[in-house]
Coordinates of C-alpha atoms and ligand atoms in Angstrom, one line a residue:
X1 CA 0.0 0.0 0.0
X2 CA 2.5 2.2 1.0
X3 CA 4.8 1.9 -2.0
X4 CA 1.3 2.7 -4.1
X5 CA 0.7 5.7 -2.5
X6 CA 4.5 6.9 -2.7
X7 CA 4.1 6.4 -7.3
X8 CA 1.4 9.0 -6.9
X9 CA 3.5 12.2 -6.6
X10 CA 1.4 14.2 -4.8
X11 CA 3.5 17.7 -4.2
X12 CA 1.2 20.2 -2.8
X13 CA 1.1 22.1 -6.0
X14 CA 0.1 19.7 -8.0
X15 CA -3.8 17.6 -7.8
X16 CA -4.2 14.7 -5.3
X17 CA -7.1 13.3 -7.2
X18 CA -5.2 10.4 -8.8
X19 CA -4.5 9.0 -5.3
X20 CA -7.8 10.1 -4.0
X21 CA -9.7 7.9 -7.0
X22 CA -7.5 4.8 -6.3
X23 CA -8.2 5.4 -2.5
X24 CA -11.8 5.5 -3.0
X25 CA -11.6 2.3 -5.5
X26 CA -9.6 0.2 -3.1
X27 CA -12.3 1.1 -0.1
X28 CA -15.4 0.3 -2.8
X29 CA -13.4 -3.2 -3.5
X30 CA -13.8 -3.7 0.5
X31 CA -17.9 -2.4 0.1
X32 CA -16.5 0.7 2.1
X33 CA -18.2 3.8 1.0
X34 CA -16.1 7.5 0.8
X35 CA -16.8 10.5 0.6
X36 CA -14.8 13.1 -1.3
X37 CA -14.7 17.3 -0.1
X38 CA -13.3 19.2 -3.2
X39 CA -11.3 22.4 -2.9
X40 CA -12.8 25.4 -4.8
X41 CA -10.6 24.5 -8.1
X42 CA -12.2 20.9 -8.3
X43 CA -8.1 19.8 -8.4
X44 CA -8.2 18.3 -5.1
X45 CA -10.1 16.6 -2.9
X46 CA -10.1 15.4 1.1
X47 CA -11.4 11.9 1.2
X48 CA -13.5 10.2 4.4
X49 CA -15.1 6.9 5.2
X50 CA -16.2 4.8 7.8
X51 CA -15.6 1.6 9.3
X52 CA -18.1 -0.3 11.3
X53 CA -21.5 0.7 12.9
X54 CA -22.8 3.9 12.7
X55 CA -22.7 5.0 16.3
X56 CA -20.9 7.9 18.3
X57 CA -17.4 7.1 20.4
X58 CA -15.2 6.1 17.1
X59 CA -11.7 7.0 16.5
X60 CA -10.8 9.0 13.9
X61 CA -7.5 8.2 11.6
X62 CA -6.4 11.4 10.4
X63 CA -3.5 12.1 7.6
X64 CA -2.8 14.1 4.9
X65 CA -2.3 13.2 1.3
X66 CA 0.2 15.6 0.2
X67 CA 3.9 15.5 0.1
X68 CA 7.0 18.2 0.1
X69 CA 8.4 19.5 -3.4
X70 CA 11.9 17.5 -4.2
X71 CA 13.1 20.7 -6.0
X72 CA 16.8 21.0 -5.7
X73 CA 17.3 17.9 -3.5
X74 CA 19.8 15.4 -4.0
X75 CA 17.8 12.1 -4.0
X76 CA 19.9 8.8 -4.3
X77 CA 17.0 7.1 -6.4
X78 CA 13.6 7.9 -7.9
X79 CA 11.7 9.8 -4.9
X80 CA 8.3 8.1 -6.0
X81 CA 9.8 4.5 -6.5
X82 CA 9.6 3.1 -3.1
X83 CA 12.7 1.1 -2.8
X84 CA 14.0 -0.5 0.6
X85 CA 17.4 -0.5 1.4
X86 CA 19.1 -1.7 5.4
X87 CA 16.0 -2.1 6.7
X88 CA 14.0 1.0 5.2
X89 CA 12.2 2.4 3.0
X90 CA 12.9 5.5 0.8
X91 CA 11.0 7.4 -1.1
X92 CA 9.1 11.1 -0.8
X93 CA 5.9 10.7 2.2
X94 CA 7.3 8.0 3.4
X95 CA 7.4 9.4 6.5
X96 CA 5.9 12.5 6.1
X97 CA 3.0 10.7 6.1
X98 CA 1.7 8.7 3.6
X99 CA 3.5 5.8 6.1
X100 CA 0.4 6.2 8.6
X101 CA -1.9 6.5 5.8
X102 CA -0.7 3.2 4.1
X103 CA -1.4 1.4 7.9
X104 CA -5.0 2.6 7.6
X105 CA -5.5 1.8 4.8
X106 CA -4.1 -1.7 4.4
X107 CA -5.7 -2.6 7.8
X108 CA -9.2 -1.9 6.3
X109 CA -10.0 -5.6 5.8
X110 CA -8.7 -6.3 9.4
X111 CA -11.1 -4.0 10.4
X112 CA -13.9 -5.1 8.4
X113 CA -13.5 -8.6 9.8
X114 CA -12.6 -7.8 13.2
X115 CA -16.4 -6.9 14.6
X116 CA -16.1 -3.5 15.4
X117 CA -18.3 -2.0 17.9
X118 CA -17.7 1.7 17.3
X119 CA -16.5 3.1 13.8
X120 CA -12.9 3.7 12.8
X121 CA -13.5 6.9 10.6
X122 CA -10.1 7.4 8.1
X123 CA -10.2 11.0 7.5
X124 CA -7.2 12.3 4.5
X125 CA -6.7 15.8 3.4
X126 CA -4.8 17.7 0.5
X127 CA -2.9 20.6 0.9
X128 CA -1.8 20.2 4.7
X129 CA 1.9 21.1 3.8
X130 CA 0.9 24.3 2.0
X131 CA -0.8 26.2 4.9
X132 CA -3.3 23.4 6.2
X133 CA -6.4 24.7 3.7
X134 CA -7.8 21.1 3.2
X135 CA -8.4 19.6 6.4
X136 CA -11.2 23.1 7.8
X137 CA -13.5 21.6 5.6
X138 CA -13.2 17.9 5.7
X139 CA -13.7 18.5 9.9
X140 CA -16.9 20.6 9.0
X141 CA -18.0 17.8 6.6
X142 CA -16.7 14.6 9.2
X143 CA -19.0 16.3 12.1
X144 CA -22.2 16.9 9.3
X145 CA -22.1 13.5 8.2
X146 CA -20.8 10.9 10.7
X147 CA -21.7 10.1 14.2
X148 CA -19.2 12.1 16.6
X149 CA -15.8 10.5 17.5
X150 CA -14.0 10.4 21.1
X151 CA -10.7 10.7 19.5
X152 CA -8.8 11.9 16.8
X153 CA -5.1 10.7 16.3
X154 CA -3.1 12.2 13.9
X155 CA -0.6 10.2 12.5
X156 CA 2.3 12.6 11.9
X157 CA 5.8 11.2 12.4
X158 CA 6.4 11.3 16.2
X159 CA 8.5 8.0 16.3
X160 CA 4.8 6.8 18.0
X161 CA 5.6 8.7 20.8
X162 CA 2.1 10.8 22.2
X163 CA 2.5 14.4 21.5
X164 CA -0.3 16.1 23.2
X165 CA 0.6 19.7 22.5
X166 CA 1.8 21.3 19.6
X167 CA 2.8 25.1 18.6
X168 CA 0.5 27.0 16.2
X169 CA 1.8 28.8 13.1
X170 CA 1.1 32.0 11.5
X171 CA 3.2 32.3 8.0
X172 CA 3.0 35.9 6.3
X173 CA 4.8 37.3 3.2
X174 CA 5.1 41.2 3.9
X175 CA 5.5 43.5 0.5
X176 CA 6.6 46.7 1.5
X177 CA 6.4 49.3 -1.7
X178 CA 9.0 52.1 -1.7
X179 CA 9.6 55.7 -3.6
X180 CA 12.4 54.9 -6.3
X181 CA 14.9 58.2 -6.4
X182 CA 18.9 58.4 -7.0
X183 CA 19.9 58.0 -3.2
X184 CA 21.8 61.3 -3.5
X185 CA 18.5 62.2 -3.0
X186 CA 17.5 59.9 -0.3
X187 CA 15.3 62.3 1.8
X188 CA 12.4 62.6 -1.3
X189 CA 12.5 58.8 -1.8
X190 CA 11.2 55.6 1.0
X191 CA 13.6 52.7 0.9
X192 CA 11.3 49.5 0.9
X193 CA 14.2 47.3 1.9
X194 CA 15.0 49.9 5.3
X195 CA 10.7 49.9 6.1
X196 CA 11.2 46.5 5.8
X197 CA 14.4 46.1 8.3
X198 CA 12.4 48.3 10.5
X199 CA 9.5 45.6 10.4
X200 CA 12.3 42.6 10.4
X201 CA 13.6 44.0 13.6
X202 CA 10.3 44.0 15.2
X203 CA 10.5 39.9 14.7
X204 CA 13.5 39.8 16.8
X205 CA 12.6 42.2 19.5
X206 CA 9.7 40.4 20.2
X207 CA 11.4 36.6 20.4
X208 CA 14.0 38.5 22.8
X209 CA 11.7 39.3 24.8
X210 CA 9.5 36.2 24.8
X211 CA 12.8 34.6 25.6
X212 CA 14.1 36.4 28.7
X213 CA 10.6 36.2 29.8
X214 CA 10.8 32.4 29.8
X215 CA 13.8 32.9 31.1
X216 CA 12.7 34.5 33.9
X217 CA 9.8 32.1 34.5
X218 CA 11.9 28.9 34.1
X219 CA 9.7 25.9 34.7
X220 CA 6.4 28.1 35.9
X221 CA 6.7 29.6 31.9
X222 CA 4.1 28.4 29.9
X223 CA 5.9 27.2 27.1
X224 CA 8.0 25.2 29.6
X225 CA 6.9 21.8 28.1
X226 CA 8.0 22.9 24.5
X227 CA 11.9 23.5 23.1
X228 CA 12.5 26.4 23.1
X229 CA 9.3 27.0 25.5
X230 CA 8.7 30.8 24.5
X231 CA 6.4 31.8 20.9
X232 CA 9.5 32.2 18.1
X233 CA 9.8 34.7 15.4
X234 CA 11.9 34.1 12.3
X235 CA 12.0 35.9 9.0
X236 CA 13.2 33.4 6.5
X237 CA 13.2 34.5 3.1
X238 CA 14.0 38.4 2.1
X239 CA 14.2 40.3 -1.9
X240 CA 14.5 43.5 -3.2
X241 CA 16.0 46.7 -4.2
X242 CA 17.3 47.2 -7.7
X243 CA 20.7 49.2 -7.2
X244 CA 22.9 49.7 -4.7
X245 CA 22.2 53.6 -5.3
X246 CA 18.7 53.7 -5.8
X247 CA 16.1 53.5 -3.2
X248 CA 14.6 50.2 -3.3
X249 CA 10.6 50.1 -4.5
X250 CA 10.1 47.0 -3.4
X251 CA 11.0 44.7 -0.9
X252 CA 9.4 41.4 0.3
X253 CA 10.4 39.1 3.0
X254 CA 8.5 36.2 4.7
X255 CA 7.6 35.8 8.5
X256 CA 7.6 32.2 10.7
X257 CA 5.7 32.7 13.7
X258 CA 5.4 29.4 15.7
X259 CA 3.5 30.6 18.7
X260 CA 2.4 28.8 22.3
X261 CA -0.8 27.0 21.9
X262 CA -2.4 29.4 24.4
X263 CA -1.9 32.4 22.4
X264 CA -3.7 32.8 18.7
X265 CA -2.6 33.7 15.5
X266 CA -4.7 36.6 15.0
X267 CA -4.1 38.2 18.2
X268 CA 0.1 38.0 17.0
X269 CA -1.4 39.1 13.6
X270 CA -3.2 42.5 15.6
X271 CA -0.1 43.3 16.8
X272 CA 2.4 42.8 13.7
X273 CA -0.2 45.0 11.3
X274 CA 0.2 48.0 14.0
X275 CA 3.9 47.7 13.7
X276 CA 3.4 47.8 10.2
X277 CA 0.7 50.6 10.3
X278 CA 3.3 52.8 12.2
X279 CA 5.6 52.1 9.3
X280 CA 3.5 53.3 6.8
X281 CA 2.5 56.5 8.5
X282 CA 5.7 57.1 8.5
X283 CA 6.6 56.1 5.1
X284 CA 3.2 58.1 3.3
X285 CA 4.9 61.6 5.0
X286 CA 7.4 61.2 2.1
X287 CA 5.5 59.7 -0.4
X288 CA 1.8 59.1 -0.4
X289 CA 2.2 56.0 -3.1
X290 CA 4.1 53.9 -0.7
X291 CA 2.6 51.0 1.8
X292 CA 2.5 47.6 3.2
X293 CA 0.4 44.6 2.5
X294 CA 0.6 41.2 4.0
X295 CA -0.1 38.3 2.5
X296 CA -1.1 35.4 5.6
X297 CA 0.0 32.2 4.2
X298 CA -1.1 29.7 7.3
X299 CA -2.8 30.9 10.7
X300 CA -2.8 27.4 12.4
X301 CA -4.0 27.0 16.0
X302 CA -2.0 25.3 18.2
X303 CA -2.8 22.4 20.6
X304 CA -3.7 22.5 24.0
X305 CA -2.7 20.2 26.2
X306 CA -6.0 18.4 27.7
X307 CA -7.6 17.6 30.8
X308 CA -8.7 13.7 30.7
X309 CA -8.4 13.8 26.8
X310 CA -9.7 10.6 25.8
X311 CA -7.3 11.0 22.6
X312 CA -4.3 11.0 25.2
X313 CA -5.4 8.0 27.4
X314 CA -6.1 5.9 24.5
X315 CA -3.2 6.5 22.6
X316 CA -1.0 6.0 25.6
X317 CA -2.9 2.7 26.2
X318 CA -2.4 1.3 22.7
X319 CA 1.4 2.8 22.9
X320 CA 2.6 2.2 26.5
X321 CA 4.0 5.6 26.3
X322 CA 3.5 8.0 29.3
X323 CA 5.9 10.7 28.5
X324 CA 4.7 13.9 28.4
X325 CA 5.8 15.0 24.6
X326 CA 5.8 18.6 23.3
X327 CA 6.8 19.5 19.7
X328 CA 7.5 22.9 18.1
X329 CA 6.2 21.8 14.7
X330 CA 2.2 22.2 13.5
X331 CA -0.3 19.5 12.8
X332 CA -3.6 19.5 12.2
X333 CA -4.6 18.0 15.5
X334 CA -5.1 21.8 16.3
X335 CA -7.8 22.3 14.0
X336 CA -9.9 19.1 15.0
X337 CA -9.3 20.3 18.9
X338 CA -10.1 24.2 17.7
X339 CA -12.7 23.8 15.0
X340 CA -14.3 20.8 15.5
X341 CA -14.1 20.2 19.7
X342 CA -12.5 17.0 19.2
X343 CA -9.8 15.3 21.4
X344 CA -7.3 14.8 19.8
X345 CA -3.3 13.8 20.1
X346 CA -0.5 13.3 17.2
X347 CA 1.0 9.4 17.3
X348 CA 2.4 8.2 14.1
X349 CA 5.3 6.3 13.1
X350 CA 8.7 7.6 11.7
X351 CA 10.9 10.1 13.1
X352 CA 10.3 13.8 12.2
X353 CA 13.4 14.3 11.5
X354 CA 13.3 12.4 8.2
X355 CA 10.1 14.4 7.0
X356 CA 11.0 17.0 4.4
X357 CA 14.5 15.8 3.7
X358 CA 16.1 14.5 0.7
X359 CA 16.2 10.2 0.8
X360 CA 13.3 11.0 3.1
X361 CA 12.9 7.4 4.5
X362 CA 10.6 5.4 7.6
X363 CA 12.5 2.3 8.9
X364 CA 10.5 -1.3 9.1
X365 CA 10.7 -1.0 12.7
X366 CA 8.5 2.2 13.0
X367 CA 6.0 1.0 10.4
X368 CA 5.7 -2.2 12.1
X369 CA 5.2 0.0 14.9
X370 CA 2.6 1.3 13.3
X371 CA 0.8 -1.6 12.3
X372 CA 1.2 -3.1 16.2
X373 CA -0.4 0.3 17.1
X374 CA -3.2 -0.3 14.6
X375 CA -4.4 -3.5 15.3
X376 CA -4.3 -3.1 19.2
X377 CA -6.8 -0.1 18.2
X378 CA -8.6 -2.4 16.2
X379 CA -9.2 -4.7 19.3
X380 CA -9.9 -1.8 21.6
X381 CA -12.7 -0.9 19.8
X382 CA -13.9 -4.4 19.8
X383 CA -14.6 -4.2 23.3
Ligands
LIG1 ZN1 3.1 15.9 7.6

């Protein structure tokens, strides 16, 4: 299954639908009816289904069906040829997470057979790497449709350790537009690339301070649990400027905000478009044609560590694990907690530090994992 869905290059920019129509073929060969949520553009599609009766207290299986671009990586064979080599397997989603998705779905006979009493609902999304824009409506469609679950496990690459808390992320692109003049004459002319270092700057004040105050808080901060345990600001991509003496029209950069799963996305939004409103004021006394716009490419709750999740408890059941895990990266567990009131926790097999990379691989040991995972679930909810 897995090496299937790996031949199916599903890069975010590109249509998922070729895996979603063998997905949704495979289930009809099992008599397992899906459901498909389209995207505006028709291109791409979430897919849902359920296994077993029709009754409240399932689990959802939740993964997305898009992969990371290979642009400029040095792979050592065909990224969508599965091949295994010492004891893994290579190839693009792999890991990153068409690993978890392959268990699902290959187990779909077991759990056909097995005598389910509540439902195992597989819920897969498009576009998860490219700002999460899939998975809002495949929740809104999941609680329409289907009796509500008691747990949603994501099954991003956590090594099938139980992460119960996750950052949020808020991605911008900021274009700041300047007044072109020979910099002789730099007082009648706005420099987009200095606005912009003026905005930049504001980045780092504000993770200096969000550090020193976890600092000063040590283990009573409340990113304590997470590395590092304060929100982090990071500007990771900058252009512009034509000449080295003319001031620059334009100037765009991009912004990383990976913030504590207490604080929201448009609350650090508020306070970055003042910043940037000050800036312009400043910039329109010399030249009314100038400004700022943002362009928000992902505003991603975080998740919230639970009281009594059910998500947790199970997981740690099926697992054995009961560490208290934290990660820094984003998932869409915080949308299901968020949007749909679900709990929820992230458990899947492969380590996250293969995802993205090139010769992205997950070892046998971690699928099998996986699978063990899987069909103690599949008992579980036989009970
Ligand atoms: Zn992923």
């Amino acid at each position: 299954m897995l090496e299937r869905l790996v031949a199916f290059p599903t890069v975010s920019r590109e249509s998922n639908l070729e895996l979603i129509d063998f997905v949704r073929a495979y289930l009809a060969g099992h008599g397992v009816e899906s459901r498909l949520v389209h995207d505006e553009t028709g291109t791409k599609a979430n897919l849902y289904a359920q296994i077993g009766p029709d009754v409240p207290g399932g689990v959802v299986l939740s993964g997305h069906t898009d992969v990371v671009p290979i642009d400029g990586q040095n792979w050592t064979s065909d990224p969508f040829r599965m091949v295994e080599r010492d004891g893994r397997l290579y190839g693009r989603g792999t890991c990153d997470m068409k690993g978890f998705d392959a268990l699902a779905l290959a187990l779909v006979p077991e759990m056909l057979k097995a005598g389910l009493k509540r439902p195992i609902q597989i819920a897969l999304s498009y576009d998860e790497e490219v700002g999460h824009r899939g998975v809002p409506s495949l929740i809104a469609a999941l609680a329409e449709t289907l009796p509500p679950a008691s747990a949603v496990i994501v099954g991003e690459p956590t090594s099938m350790q139980v992460v119960t808390q996750h950052k949020g992320g808020l991605s911008l692109t900021t274009r700041v537009r300047g007044h072109e003049v020979h910099s002789s004459l730099v007082h009648t002319g706005v420099s987009a690339v200095m606005n912009a270092a003026r905005l930049i700057e504001w980045h780092a004040e504000r993770m200096a301070e969000n550090r020193a105050e976890a600092q000063a808080l040590g283990e009573d901060a409340p990113g304590a649990p997470f590395t590092p345990p304060y929100t982090t600001l990071h500007n990771g991509m900058i252009a512009g400027g034509t000449a080295a003496n003319i001031t620059a029209k334009d100037c765009w950069f991009t912004s990383d905000i990976r913030f504590l799963p207490g604080e929201s996305g448009d609350h650090w939004l508020a306070r970055y478009r003042a910043i940037c409103a000050r800036v312009e004021v400043a910039m329109q006394a010399v030249h009314p044609a100038t400004g700022i716009s943002l362009d928000i490419r992902l505003n991603a709750a975080g998740c919230r560590e639970e009281t009594d999740g059910e998500a947790e408890r199970l997981a740690r059941l099926l697992t054995g694990d009961n560490g208290a895990h934290a990660v820094s990266y984003g998932t869409e567990a915080g949308h299901f907690q968020n949007q749909g009131g679900y709990s929820v926790c992230v458990c899947g097999p492969g380590s996250i530090d293969q995802a993205h990379q090139a010769d992205e691989y997950i070892s046998l040991a971690q699928l099998a994992a996986g699978e063990a995972f899987m069909r103690r679930l599949i008992d579980h909810l036989c009970n």
